[in-house]
């Protein structure tokens, strides 16, 4: 089923510890994405979690020395209702997979080689890490909108 997802990103955080402290304040069950960014504003890793308050404790890929900035993102659109066989909501998995397939971060190499199963449109909004309300543009080359059409296997972004 095609899906549209809006992600509110917060950051940048200058250390994994600062990202962890922020995400510990988020409630369990919050559909969350997070990313590590290396110099030159190149996304090096994207991950997902339904348990942001505990996910950052022992995360080896975020601890990679190339990562100099960190962002956490909350999916603010409603997911598709119903029961699922997977542990992650469909919109969370599709959002992560679409970002990885489009941006191809080096530390996510195994996931971006897999095909997306469905159409997805993802809109990203960035906000200041301090107040969480001020719009920011910390990653000027980061695509605000990406769209994948599984019927034609084409990207727009």
mmCIF file of N, CA and C in Angstrom, residues 12-145:
data_model
loop_
_atom_site.group_PDB
_atom_site.id
_atom_site.type_symbol
_atom_site.label_atom_id
_atom_site.label_comp_id
_atom_site.label_asym_id
_atom_site.label_seq_id
_atom_site.Cartn_x
_atom_site.Cartn_y
_atom_site.Cartn_z
ATOM 1 N N UNK A 12 21.385 19.873 14.831
ATOM 2 C CA UNK A 12 22.317 18.772 15.054
ATOM 3 C C UNK A 12 22.783 18.685 16.503
ATOM 4 N N UNK A 13 23.063 17.475 16.903
ATOM 5 C CA UNK A 13 23.708 17.198 18.176
ATOM 6 C C UNK A 13 25.161 16.903 17.853
ATOM 7 N N UNK A 14 26.062 17.398 18.678
ATOM 8 C CA UNK A 14 27.483 17.288 18.353
ATOM 9 C C UNK A 14 28.147 16.045 18.931
ATOM 10 N N UNK A 15 27.379 15.224 19.624
ATOM 11 C CA UNK A 15 27.941 13.972 20.143
ATOM 12 C C UNK A 15 26.838 12.921 20.245
ATOM 13 N N UNK A 16 27.266 11.683 20.239
ATOM 14 C CA UNK A 16 26.315 10.591 20.402
ATOM 15 C C UNK A 16 25.664 10.669 21.783
ATOM 16 N N UNK A 17 26.425 11.116 22.774
ATOM 17 C CA UNK A 17 25.883 11.244 24.132
ATOM 18 C C UNK A 17 24.755 12.281 24.177
ATOM 19 N N UNK A 18 24.915 13.395 23.462
ATOM 20 C CA UNK A 18 23.862 14.416 23.430
ATOM 21 C C UNK A 18 22.615 13.876 22.730
ATOM 22 N N UNK A 19 22.805 13.107 21.656
ATOM 23 C CA UNK A 19 21.673 12.478 20.976
ATOM 24 C C UNK A 19 20.981 11.494 21.908
ATOM 25 N N UNK A 20 21.764 10.690 22.600
ATOM 26 C CA UNK A 20 21.206 9.711 23.546
ATOM 27 C C UNK A 20 20.405 10.401 24.644
ATOM 28 N N UNK A 21 20.943 11.494 25.183
ATOM 29 C CA UNK A 21 20.232 12.220 26.240
ATOM 30 C C UNK A 21 18.898 12.757 25.743
ATOM 31 N N UNK A 22 18.864 13.261 24.518
ATOM 32 C CA UNK A 22 17.612 13.764 23.948
ATOM 33 C C UNK A 22 16.610 12.629 23.755
ATOM 34 N N UNK A 23 17.063 11.530 23.183
ATOM 35 C CA UNK A 23 16.139 10.440 22.869
ATOM 36 C C UNK A 23 15.660 9.698 24.119
ATOM 37 N N UNK A 24 16.394 9.810 25.209
ATOM 38 C CA UNK A 24 15.925 9.213 26.474
ATOM 39 C C UNK A 24 14.659 9.883 26.980
ATOM 40 N N UNK A 25 14.444 11.119 26.553
ATOM 41 C CA UNK A 25 13.238 11.859 26.957
ATOM 42 C C UNK A 25 12.016 11.469 26.135
ATOM 43 N N UNK A 26 12.220 10.774 25.039
ATOM 44 C CA UNK A 26 11.115 10.391 24.168
ATOM 45 C C UNK A 26 10.446 9.135 24.715
ATOM 46 N N UNK A 27 9.164 9.056 24.583
ATOM 47 C CA UNK A 27 8.393 7.932 25.130
ATOM 48 C C UNK A 27 8.624 6.655 24.332
ATOM 49 N N UNK A 28 8.546 5.544 25.029
ATOM 50 C CA UNK A 28 8.596 4.251 24.359
ATOM 51 C C UNK A 28 7.421 4.165 23.397
ATOM 52 N N UNK A 29 7.657 3.614 22.232
ATOM 53 C CA UNK A 29 6.622 3.521 21.217
ATOM 54 C C UNK A 29 6.668 4.663 20.215
ATOM 55 N N UNK A 30 7.504 5.684 20.467
ATOM 56 C CA UNK A 30 7.651 6.778 19.513
ATOM 57 C C UNK A 30 8.379 6.237 18.288
ATOM 58 N N UNK A 31 7.773 6.403 17.131
ATOM 59 C CA UNK A 31 8.379 5.922 15.888
ATOM 60 C C UNK A 31 9.491 6.885 15.509
ATOM 61 N N UNK A 32 10.727 6.454 15.674
ATOM 62 C CA UNK A 32 11.874 7.345 15.585
ATOM 63 C C UNK A 32 12.903 6.876 14.573
ATOM 64 N N UNK A 33 13.493 7.842 13.907
ATOM 65 C CA UNK A 33 14.649 7.631 13.048
ATOM 66 C C UNK A 33 15.808 8.405 13.657
ATOM 67 N N UNK A 34 17.013 8.021 13.332
ATOM 68 C CA UNK A 34 18.180 8.760 13.780
ATOM 69 C C UNK A 34 19.251 8.616 12.723
ATOM 70 N N UNK A 35 20.149 9.598 12.667
ATOM 71 C CA UNK A 35 21.218 9.506 11.675
ATOM 72 C C UNK A 35 22.498 10.133 12.181
ATOM 73 N N UNK A 36 23.586 9.555 11.697
ATOM 74 C CA UNK A 36 24.917 10.089 11.915
ATOM 75 C C UNK A 36 25.386 10.747 10.628
ATOM 76 N N UNK A 37 26.046 11.886 10.765
ATOM 77 C CA UNK A 37 26.498 12.656 9.609
ATOM 78 C C UNK A 37 27.984 12.911 9.764
ATOM 79 N N UNK A 38 28.730 12.689 8.686
ATOM 80 C CA UNK A 38 30.170 12.943 8.748
ATOM 81 C C UNK A 38 30.491 14.306 8.151
ATOM 82 N N UNK A 39 31.746 14.675 8.162
ATOM 83 C CA UNK A 39 32.162 15.978 7.637
ATOM 84 C C UNK A 39 31.665 16.150 6.206
ATOM 85 N N UNK A 40 31.366 17.389 5.867
ATOM 86 C CA UNK A 40 30.830 17.670 4.545
ATOM 87 C C UNK A 40 29.327 17.437 4.460
ATOM 88 N N UNK A 41 28.696 17.239 5.626
ATOM 89 C CA UNK A 41 27.248 16.998 5.709
ATOM 90 C C UNK A 41 26.805 15.784 4.899
ATOM 91 N N UNK A 42 27.612 14.732 4.945
ATOM 92 C CA UNK A 42 27.288 13.488 4.243
ATOM 93 C C UNK A 42 26.694 12.515 5.249
ATOM 94 N N UNK A 43 25.490 12.053 4.986
ATOM 95 C CA UNK A 43 24.827 11.098 5.879
ATOM 96 C C UNK A 43 25.570 9.771 5.799
ATOM 97 N N UNK A 44 26.014 9.266 6.954
ATOM 98 C CA UNK A 44 26.765 8.010 6.965
ATOM 99 C C UNK A 44 25.972 6.847 7.545
ATOM 100 N N UNK A 45 24.926 7.142 8.334
ATOM 101 C CA UNK A 45 24.128 6.057 8.906
ATOM 102 C C UNK A 45 22.730 6.543 9.231
ATOM 103 N N UNK A 46 21.736 5.687 8.955
ATOM 104 C CA UNK A 46 20.338 5.958 9.315
ATOM 105 C C UNK A 46 19.798 4.716 9.999
ATOM 106 N N UNK A 47 19.130 4.908 11.121
ATOM 107 C CA UNK A 47 18.537 3.790 11.845
ATOM 108 C C UNK A 47 17.127 4.108 12.277
ATOM 109 N N UNK A 48 16.441 3.082 12.789
ATOM 110 C CA UNK A 48 15.066 3.241 13.261
ATOM 111 C C UNK A 48 14.901 2.580 14.613
ATOM 112 N N UNK A 49 13.902 3.031 15.366
ATOM 113 C CA UNK A 49 13.583 2.406 16.641
ATOM 114 C C UNK A 49 12.173 2.784 17.081
ATOM 115 N N UNK A 50 11.557 1.877 17.796
ATOM 116 C CA UNK A 50 10.306 2.160 18.500
ATOM 117 C C UNK A 50 10.585 2.417 19.979
ATOM 118 N N UNK A 51 11.850 2.255 20.375
ATOM 119 C CA UNK A 51 12.248 2.447 21.772
ATOM 120 C C UNK A 51 13.399 3.451 21.855
ATOM 121 N N UNK A 52 13.134 4.715 21.540
ATOM 122 C CA UNK A 52 14.217 5.701 21.510
ATOM 123 C C UNK A 52 14.884 5.916 22.861
ATOM 124 N N UNK A 53 14.146 5.664 23.943
ATOM 125 C CA UNK A 53 14.700 5.917 25.279
ATOM 126 C C UNK A 53 15.841 4.966 25.631
ATOM 127 N N UNK A 54 15.960 3.835 24.922
ATOM 128 C CA UNK A 54 17.020 2.880 25.261
ATOM 129 C C UNK A 54 17.875 2.470 24.069
ATOM 130 N N UNK A 55 17.531 2.842 22.868
ATOM 131 C CA UNK A 55 18.222 2.353 21.675
ATOM 132 C C UNK A 55 19.658 2.831 21.559
ATOM 133 N N UNK A 56 19.977 3.990 22.057
ATOM 134 C CA UNK A 56 21.298 4.586 21.851
ATOM 135 C C UNK A 56 22.375 4.061 22.794
ATOM 136 N N UNK A 57 22.027 3.199 23.727
ATOM 137 C CA UNK A 57 22.992 2.777 24.749
ATOM 138 C C UNK A 57 24.261 2.164 24.173
ATOM 139 N N UNK A 58 24.149 1.185 23.311
ATOM 140 C CA UNK A 58 25.323 0.514 22.750
ATOM 141 C C UNK A 58 25.189 0.441 21.235
ATOM 142 N N UNK A 59 25.281 1.565 20.582
ATOM 143 C CA UNK A 59 25.084 1.602 19.142
ATOM 144 C C UNK A 59 26.427 1.832 18.458
ATOM 145 N N UNK A 60 27.008 0.755 17.937
ATOM 146 C CA UNK A 60 28.367 0.834 17.399
ATOM 147 C C UNK A 60 28.479 1.677 16.128
ATOM 148 N N UNK A 61 27.453 1.664 15.263
ATOM 149 C CA UNK A 61 27.553 2.425 14.015
ATOM 150 C C UNK A 61 27.462 3.922 14.260
ATOM 151 N N UNK A 62 26.679 4.343 15.233
ATOM 152 C CA UNK A 62 26.648 5.770 15.561
ATOM 153 C C UNK A 62 27.943 6.213 16.227
ATOM 154 N N UNK A 63 28.611 5.295 16.906
ATOM 155 C CA UNK A 63 29.863 5.618 17.582
ATOM 156 C C UNK A 63 31.047 5.682 16.615
ATOM 157 N N UNK A 64 30.813 5.392 15.344
ATOM 158 C CA UNK A 64 31.888 5.431 14.353
ATOM 159 C C UNK A 64 32.561 6.808 14.367
ATOM 160 N N UNK A 65 33.897 6.864 14.324
ATOM 161 C CA UNK A 65 34.600 8.149 14.442
ATOM 162 C C UNK A 65 34.312 9.137 13.312
ATOM 163 N N UNK A 66 33.809 8.685 12.170
ATOM 164 C CA UNK A 66 33.476 9.608 11.079
ATOM 165 C C UNK A 66 32.265 10.477 11.403
ATOM 166 N N UNK A 67 31.391 10.008 12.285
ATOM 167 C CA UNK A 67 30.177 10.753 12.617
ATOM 168 C C UNK A 67 30.517 11.948 13.508
ATOM 169 N N UNK A 68 30.199 13.150 13.017
ATOM 170 C CA UNK A 68 30.485 14.363 13.784
ATOM 171 C C UNK A 68 29.222 15.114 14.183
ATOM 172 N N UNK A 69 28.089 14.796 13.544
ATOM 173 C CA UNK A 69 26.799 15.390 13.875
ATOM 174 C C UNK A 69 25.758 14.281 13.911
ATOM 175 N N UNK A 70 24.729 14.525 14.713
ATOM 176 C CA UNK A 70 23.678 13.524 14.875
ATOM 177 C C UNK A 70 22.314 14.209 14.849
ATOM 178 N N UNK A 71 21.325 13.490 14.334
ATOM 179 C CA UNK A 71 19.955 13.991 14.267
ATOM 180 C C UNK A 71 19.009 12.893 14.710
ATOM 181 N N UNK A 72 17.930 13.280 15.367
ATOM 182 C CA UNK A 72 16.865 12.332 15.676
ATOM 183 C C UNK A 72 15.606 12.830 14.993
ATOM 184 N N UNK A 73 14.813 11.891 14.516
ATOM 185 C CA UNK A 73 13.614 12.240 13.790
ATOM 186 C C UNK A 73 12.411 11.486 14.317
ATOM 187 N N UNK A 74 11.286 12.169 14.363
ATOM 188 C CA UNK A 74 10.037 11.555 14.795
ATOM 189 C C UNK A 74 9.071 11.541 13.622
ATOM 190 N N UNK A 75 8.483 10.384 13.361
ATOM 191 C CA UNK A 75 7.458 10.296 12.330
ATOM 192 C C UNK A 75 6.184 10.871 12.910
ATOM 193 N N UNK A 76 5.678 11.942 12.286
ATOM 194 C CA UNK A 76 4.531 12.652 12.838
ATOM 195 C C UNK A 76 3.230 12.359 12.091
ATOM 196 N N UNK A 77 3.302 11.561 11.046
ATOM 197 C CA UNK A 77 2.089 11.143 10.358
ATOM 198 C C UNK A 77 1.581 9.855 10.978
ATOM 199 N N UNK A 78 0.320 9.560 10.764
ATOM 200 C CA UNK A 78 -0.262 8.337 11.316
ATOM 201 C C UNK A 78 0.110 7.152 10.449
ATOM 202 N N UNK A 79 0.386 6.043 11.096
ATOM 203 C CA UNK A 79 0.700 4.820 10.385
ATOM 204 C C UNK A 79 -0.550 4.128 9.886
ATOM 205 N N UNK A 80 -0.349 3.116 9.112
ATOM 206 C CA UNK A 80 -1.448 2.307 8.613
ATOM 207 C C UNK A 80 -1.951 1.441 9.758
ATOM 208 N N UNK A 81 -3.245 1.432 9.990
ATOM 209 C CA UNK A 81 -3.823 0.662 11.077
ATOM 210 C C UNK A 81 -3.776 -0.836 10.813
ATOM 211 N N UNK A 82 -3.993 -1.604 11.858
ATOM 212 C CA UNK A 82 -4.061 -3.058 11.729
ATOM 213 C C UNK A 82 -2.875 -3.763 12.338
ATOM 214 N N UNK A 83 -2.971 -5.077 12.367
ATOM 215 C CA UNK A 83 -1.903 -5.892 12.942
ATOM 216 C C UNK A 83 -0.819 -6.139 11.899
ATOM 217 N N UNK A 84 0.373 -6.316 12.378
ATOM 218 C CA UNK A 84 1.503 -6.589 11.489
ATOM 219 C C UNK A 84 2.312 -7.752 12.032
ATOM 220 N N UNK A 85 2.982 -8.418 11.111
ATOM 221 C CA UNK A 85 3.848 -9.516 11.511
ATOM 222 C C UNK A 85 5.229 -9.012 11.920
ATOM 223 N N UNK A 86 5.579 -7.776 11.533
ATOM 224 C CA UNK A 86 6.899 -7.262 11.855
ATOM 225 C C UNK A 86 6.859 -6.434 13.135
ATOM 226 N N UNK A 87 8.026 -6.236 13.736
ATOM 227 C CA UNK A 87 8.066 -5.487 14.989
ATOM 228 C C UNK A 87 8.011 -3.988 14.785
ATOM 229 N N UNK A 88 8.285 -3.501 13.573
ATOM 230 C CA UNK A 88 8.269 -2.067 13.295
ATOM 231 C C UNK A 88 7.077 -1.718 12.415
ATOM 232 N N UNK A 89 6.485 -0.583 12.686
ATOM 233 C CA UNK A 89 5.361 -0.107 11.884
ATOM 234 C C UNK A 89 5.792 0.059 10.427
ATOM 235 N N UNK A 90 4.849 -0.161 9.520
ATOM 236 C CA UNK A 90 5.137 -0.077 8.101
ATOM 237 C C UNK A 90 5.699 1.288 7.712
ATOM 238 N N UNK A 91 5.125 2.376 8.238
ATOM 239 C CA UNK A 91 5.615 3.702 7.869
ATOM 240 C C UNK A 91 7.032 3.949 8.367
ATOM 241 N N UNK A 92 7.378 3.403 9.515
ATOM 242 C CA UNK A 92 8.731 3.546 10.051
ATOM 243 C C UNK A 92 9.730 2.792 9.178
ATOM 244 N N UNK A 93 9.406 1.562 8.829
ATOM 245 C CA UNK A 93 10.311 0.773 7.982
ATOM 246 C C UNK A 93 10.466 1.390 6.603
ATOM 247 N N UNK A 94 9.347 1.829 6.001
ATOM 248 C CA UNK A 94 9.423 2.430 4.671
ATOM 249 C C UNK A 94 10.190 3.751 4.704
ATOM 250 N N UNK A 95 10.009 4.549 5.745
ATOM 251 C CA UNK A 95 10.739 5.816 5.847
ATOM 252 C C UNK A 95 12.238 5.558 5.917
ATOM 253 N N UNK A 96 12.647 4.635 6.785
ATOM 254 C CA UNK A 96 14.070 4.310 6.899
ATOM 255 C C UNK A 96 14.603 3.770 5.583
ATOM 256 N N UNK A 97 13.885 2.826 5.002
ATOM 257 C CA UNK A 97 14.354 2.185 3.778
ATOM 258 C C UNK A 97 14.430 3.177 2.621
ATOM 259 N N UNK A 98 13.445 4.064 2.491
ATOM 260 C CA UNK A 98 13.470 5.058 1.420
ATOM 261 C C UNK A 98 14.663 6.000 1.570
ATOM 262 N N UNK A 99 14.917 6.469 2.776
ATOM 263 C CA UNK A 99 16.066 7.350 3.001
ATOM 264 C C UNK A 99 17.375 6.640 2.684
ATOM 265 N N UNK A 100 17.488 5.399 3.107
ATOM 266 C CA UNK A 100 18.720 4.642 2.854
ATOM 267 C C UNK A 100 18.887 4.362 1.367
ATOM 268 N N UNK A 101 17.816 3.949 0.700
ATOM 269 C CA UNK A 101 17.900 3.643 -0.727
ATOM 270 C C UNK A 101 18.244 4.885 -1.543
ATOM 271 N N UNK A 102 17.717 6.034 -1.137
ATOM 272 C CA UNK A 102 17.966 7.261 -1.884
ATOM 273 C C UNK A 102 19.342 7.859 -1.571
ATOM 274 N N UNK A 103 19.697 7.953 -0.287
ATOM 275 C CA UNK A 103 20.946 8.593 0.125
ATOM 276 C C UNK A 103 22.149 7.658 0.094
ATOM 277 N N UNK A 104 21.927 6.376 0.225
ATOM 278 C CA UNK A 104 22.953 5.335 0.235
ATOM 279 C C UNK A 104 24.106 5.614 1.201
ATOM 280 N N UNK A 105 23.787 5.767 2.503
ATOM 281 C CA UNK A 105 24.862 5.973 3.484
ATOM 282 C C UNK A 105 25.775 4.749 3.564
ATOM 283 N N UNK A 106 27.052 5.002 3.700
ATOM 284 C CA UNK A 106 28.056 3.933 3.662
ATOM 285 C C UNK A 106 27.828 2.852 4.713
ATOM 286 N N UNK A 107 27.377 3.222 5.904
ATOM 287 C CA UNK A 107 27.222 2.236 6.977
ATOM 288 C C UNK A 107 25.915 1.446 6.886
ATOM 289 N N UNK A 108 25.077 1.739 5.890
ATOM 290 C CA UNK A 108 23.834 1.004 5.675
ATOM 291 C C UNK A 108 23.886 0.194 4.371
ATOM 292 N N UNK A 109 25.058 -0.193 3.933
ATOM 293 C CA UNK A 109 25.239 -0.800 2.609
ATOM 294 C C UNK A 109 24.347 -2.020 2.369
ATOM 295 N N UNK A 110 24.097 -2.836 3.371
ATOM 296 C CA UNK A 110 23.291 -4.034 3.132
ATOM 297 C C UNK A 110 21.832 -3.710 2.872
ATOM 298 N N UNK A 111 21.305 -2.647 3.467
ATOM 299 C CA UNK A 111 19.896 -2.320 3.283
ATOM 300 C C UNK A 111 19.628 -1.584 1.974
ATOM 301 N N UNK A 112 20.551 -0.719 1.522
ATOM 302 C CA UNK A 112 20.225 0.027 0.314
ATOM 303 C C UNK A 112 20.352 -0.816 -0.946
ATOM 304 N N UNK A 113 20.841 -2.013 -0.819
ATOM 305 C CA UNK A 113 20.889 -2.910 -1.974
ATOM 306 C C UNK A 113 19.574 -3.654 -2.185
ATOM 307 N N UNK A 114 18.701 -3.642 -1.179
ATOM 308 C CA UNK A 114 17.400 -4.299 -1.312
ATOM 309 C C UNK A 114 16.400 -3.371 -1.977
ATOM 310 N N UNK A 115 15.476 -3.950 -2.714
ATOM 311 C CA UNK A 115 14.447 -3.150 -3.381
ATOM 312 C C UNK A 115 13.374 -2.730 -2.396
ATOM 313 N N UNK A 116 12.821 -1.551 -2.642
ATOM 314 C CA UNK A 116 11.633 -1.109 -1.901
ATOM 315 C C UNK A 116 10.435 -1.876 -2.442
ATOM 316 N N UNK A 117 9.531 -2.247 -1.563
ATOM 317 C CA UNK A 117 8.377 -3.046 -1.960
ATOM 318 C C UNK A 117 7.199 -2.217 -2.448
ATOM 319 N N UNK A 118 7.147 -0.935 -2.097
ATOM 320 C CA UNK A 118 5.961 -0.151 -2.392
ATOM 321 C C UNK A 118 6.314 1.310 -2.652
ATOM 322 N N UNK A 119 5.318 2.057 -3.110
ATOM 323 C CA UNK A 119 5.493 3.488 -3.344
ATOM 324 C C UNK A 119 5.555 4.215 -2.003
ATOM 325 N N UNK A 120 6.433 5.206 -1.920
ATOM 326 C CA UNK A 120 6.550 5.987 -0.693
ATOM 327 C C UNK A 120 6.966 7.425 -1.038
ATOM 328 N N UNK A 121 6.377 8.370 -0.311
ATOM 329 C CA UNK A 121 6.771 9.774 -0.380
ATOM 330 C C UNK A 121 7.171 10.163 1.032
ATOM 331 N N UNK A 122 8.338 10.776 1.169
ATOM 332 C CA UNK A 122 8.832 11.157 2.481
ATOM 333 C C UNK A 122 9.180 12.648 2.468
ATOM 334 N N UNK A 123 8.602 13.380 3.414
ATOM 335 C CA UNK A 123 8.861 14.808 3.559
ATOM 336 C C UNK A 123 9.585 15.025 4.883
ATOM 337 N N UNK A 124 10.748 15.690 4.833
ATOM 338 C CA UNK A 124 11.550 15.940 6.035
ATOM 339 C C UNK A 124 11.508 17.417 6.400
ATOM 340 N N UNK A 125 11.263 17.681 7.701
ATOM 341 C CA UNK A 125 11.317 19.040 8.243
ATOM 342 C C UNK A 125 12.388 19.029 9.335
ATOM 343 N N UNK A 126 13.203 20.066 9.382
ATOM 344 C CA UNK A 126 14.271 20.153 10.381
ATOM 345 C C UNK A 126 13.981 21.278 11.358
ATOM 346 N N UNK A 127 14.248 20.989 12.659
ATOM 347 C CA UNK A 127 14.032 21.952 13.723
ATOM 348 C C UNK A 127 15.267 22.026 14.612
ATOM 349 N N UNK A 128 15.420 23.156 15.285
ATOM 350 C CA UNK A 128 16.545 23.403 16.176
ATOM 351 C C UNK A 128 16.564 22.407 17.328
ATOM 352 N N UNK A 129 17.739 21.948 17.690
ATOM 353 C CA UNK A 129 17.882 20.987 18.778
ATOM 354 C C UNK A 129 17.584 21.605 20.136
ATOM 355 N N UNK A 130 17.774 22.909 20.280
ATOM 356 C CA UNK A 130 17.613 23.553 21.581
ATOM 357 C C UNK A 130 16.140 23.734 21.947
ATOM 358 N N UNK A 131 15.374 24.384 21.062
ATOM 359 C CA UNK A 131 13.975 24.645 21.422
ATOM 360 C C UNK A 131 12.980 23.707 20.740
ATOM 361 N N UNK A 132 13.405 22.981 19.733
ATOM 362 C CA UNK A 132 12.527 22.028 19.063
ATOM 363 C C UNK A 132 11.433 22.660 18.225
ATOM 364 N N UNK A 133 11.470 23.983 18.049
ATOM 365 C CA UNK A 133 10.417 24.677 17.315
ATOM 366 C C UNK A 133 10.925 25.534 16.165
ATOM 367 N N UNK A 134 12.132 26.047 16.284
ATOM 368 C CA UNK A 134 12.666 26.931 15.267
ATOM 369 C C UNK A 134 13.079 26.131 14.043
ATOM 370 N N UNK A 135 12.508 26.451 12.868
ATOM 371 C CA UNK A 135 12.916 25.739 11.650
ATOM 372 C C UNK A 135 14.396 25.976 11.363
ATOM 373 N N UNK A 136 15.065 24.931 10.904
ATOM 374 C CA UNK A 136 16.503 25.002 10.611
ATOM 375 C C UNK A 136 16.763 24.412 9.241
ATOM 376 N N UNK A 137 17.939 24.672 8.725
ATOM 377 C CA UNK A 137 18.395 24.057 7.490
ATOM 378 C C UNK A 137 19.842 23.598 7.682
ATOM 379 N N UNK A 138 20.070 22.649 8.595
ATOM 380 C CA UNK A 138 21.433 22.259 8.934
ATOM 381 C C UNK A 138 22.114 21.399 7.873
ATOM 382 N N UNK A 139 21.336 20.784 7.002
ATOM 383 C CA UNK A 139 21.883 19.942 5.940
ATOM 384 C C UNK A 139 21.339 20.455 4.607
ATOM 385 N N UNK A 140 21.965 21.480 4.032
ATOM 386 C CA UNK A 140 21.409 22.126 2.843
ATOM 387 C C UNK A 140 21.175 21.197 1.653
ATOM 388 N N UNK A 141 21.964 20.150 1.519
ATOM 389 C CA UNK A 141 21.798 19.246 0.376
ATOM 390 C C UNK A 141 20.891 18.051 0.671
ATOM 391 N N UNK A 142 20.382 17.972 1.888
ATOM 392 C CA UNK A 142 19.485 16.877 2.254
ATOM 393 C C UNK A 142 18.146 17.093 1.548
ATOM 394 N N UNK A 143 17.639 16.073 0.843
ATOM 395 C CA UNK A 143 16.384 16.273 0.117
ATOM 396 C C UNK A 143 15.198 16.418 1.060
ATOM 397 N N UNK A 144 14.457 17.511 0.939
ATOM 398 C CA UNK A 144 13.288 17.710 1.796
ATOM 399 C C UNK A 144 12.163 16.755 1.412
ATOM 400 N N UNK A 145 12.046 16.443 0.122
ATOM 401 C CA UNK A 145 11.026 15.505 -0.353
ATOM 402 C C UNK A 145 11.695 14.468 -1.236
#
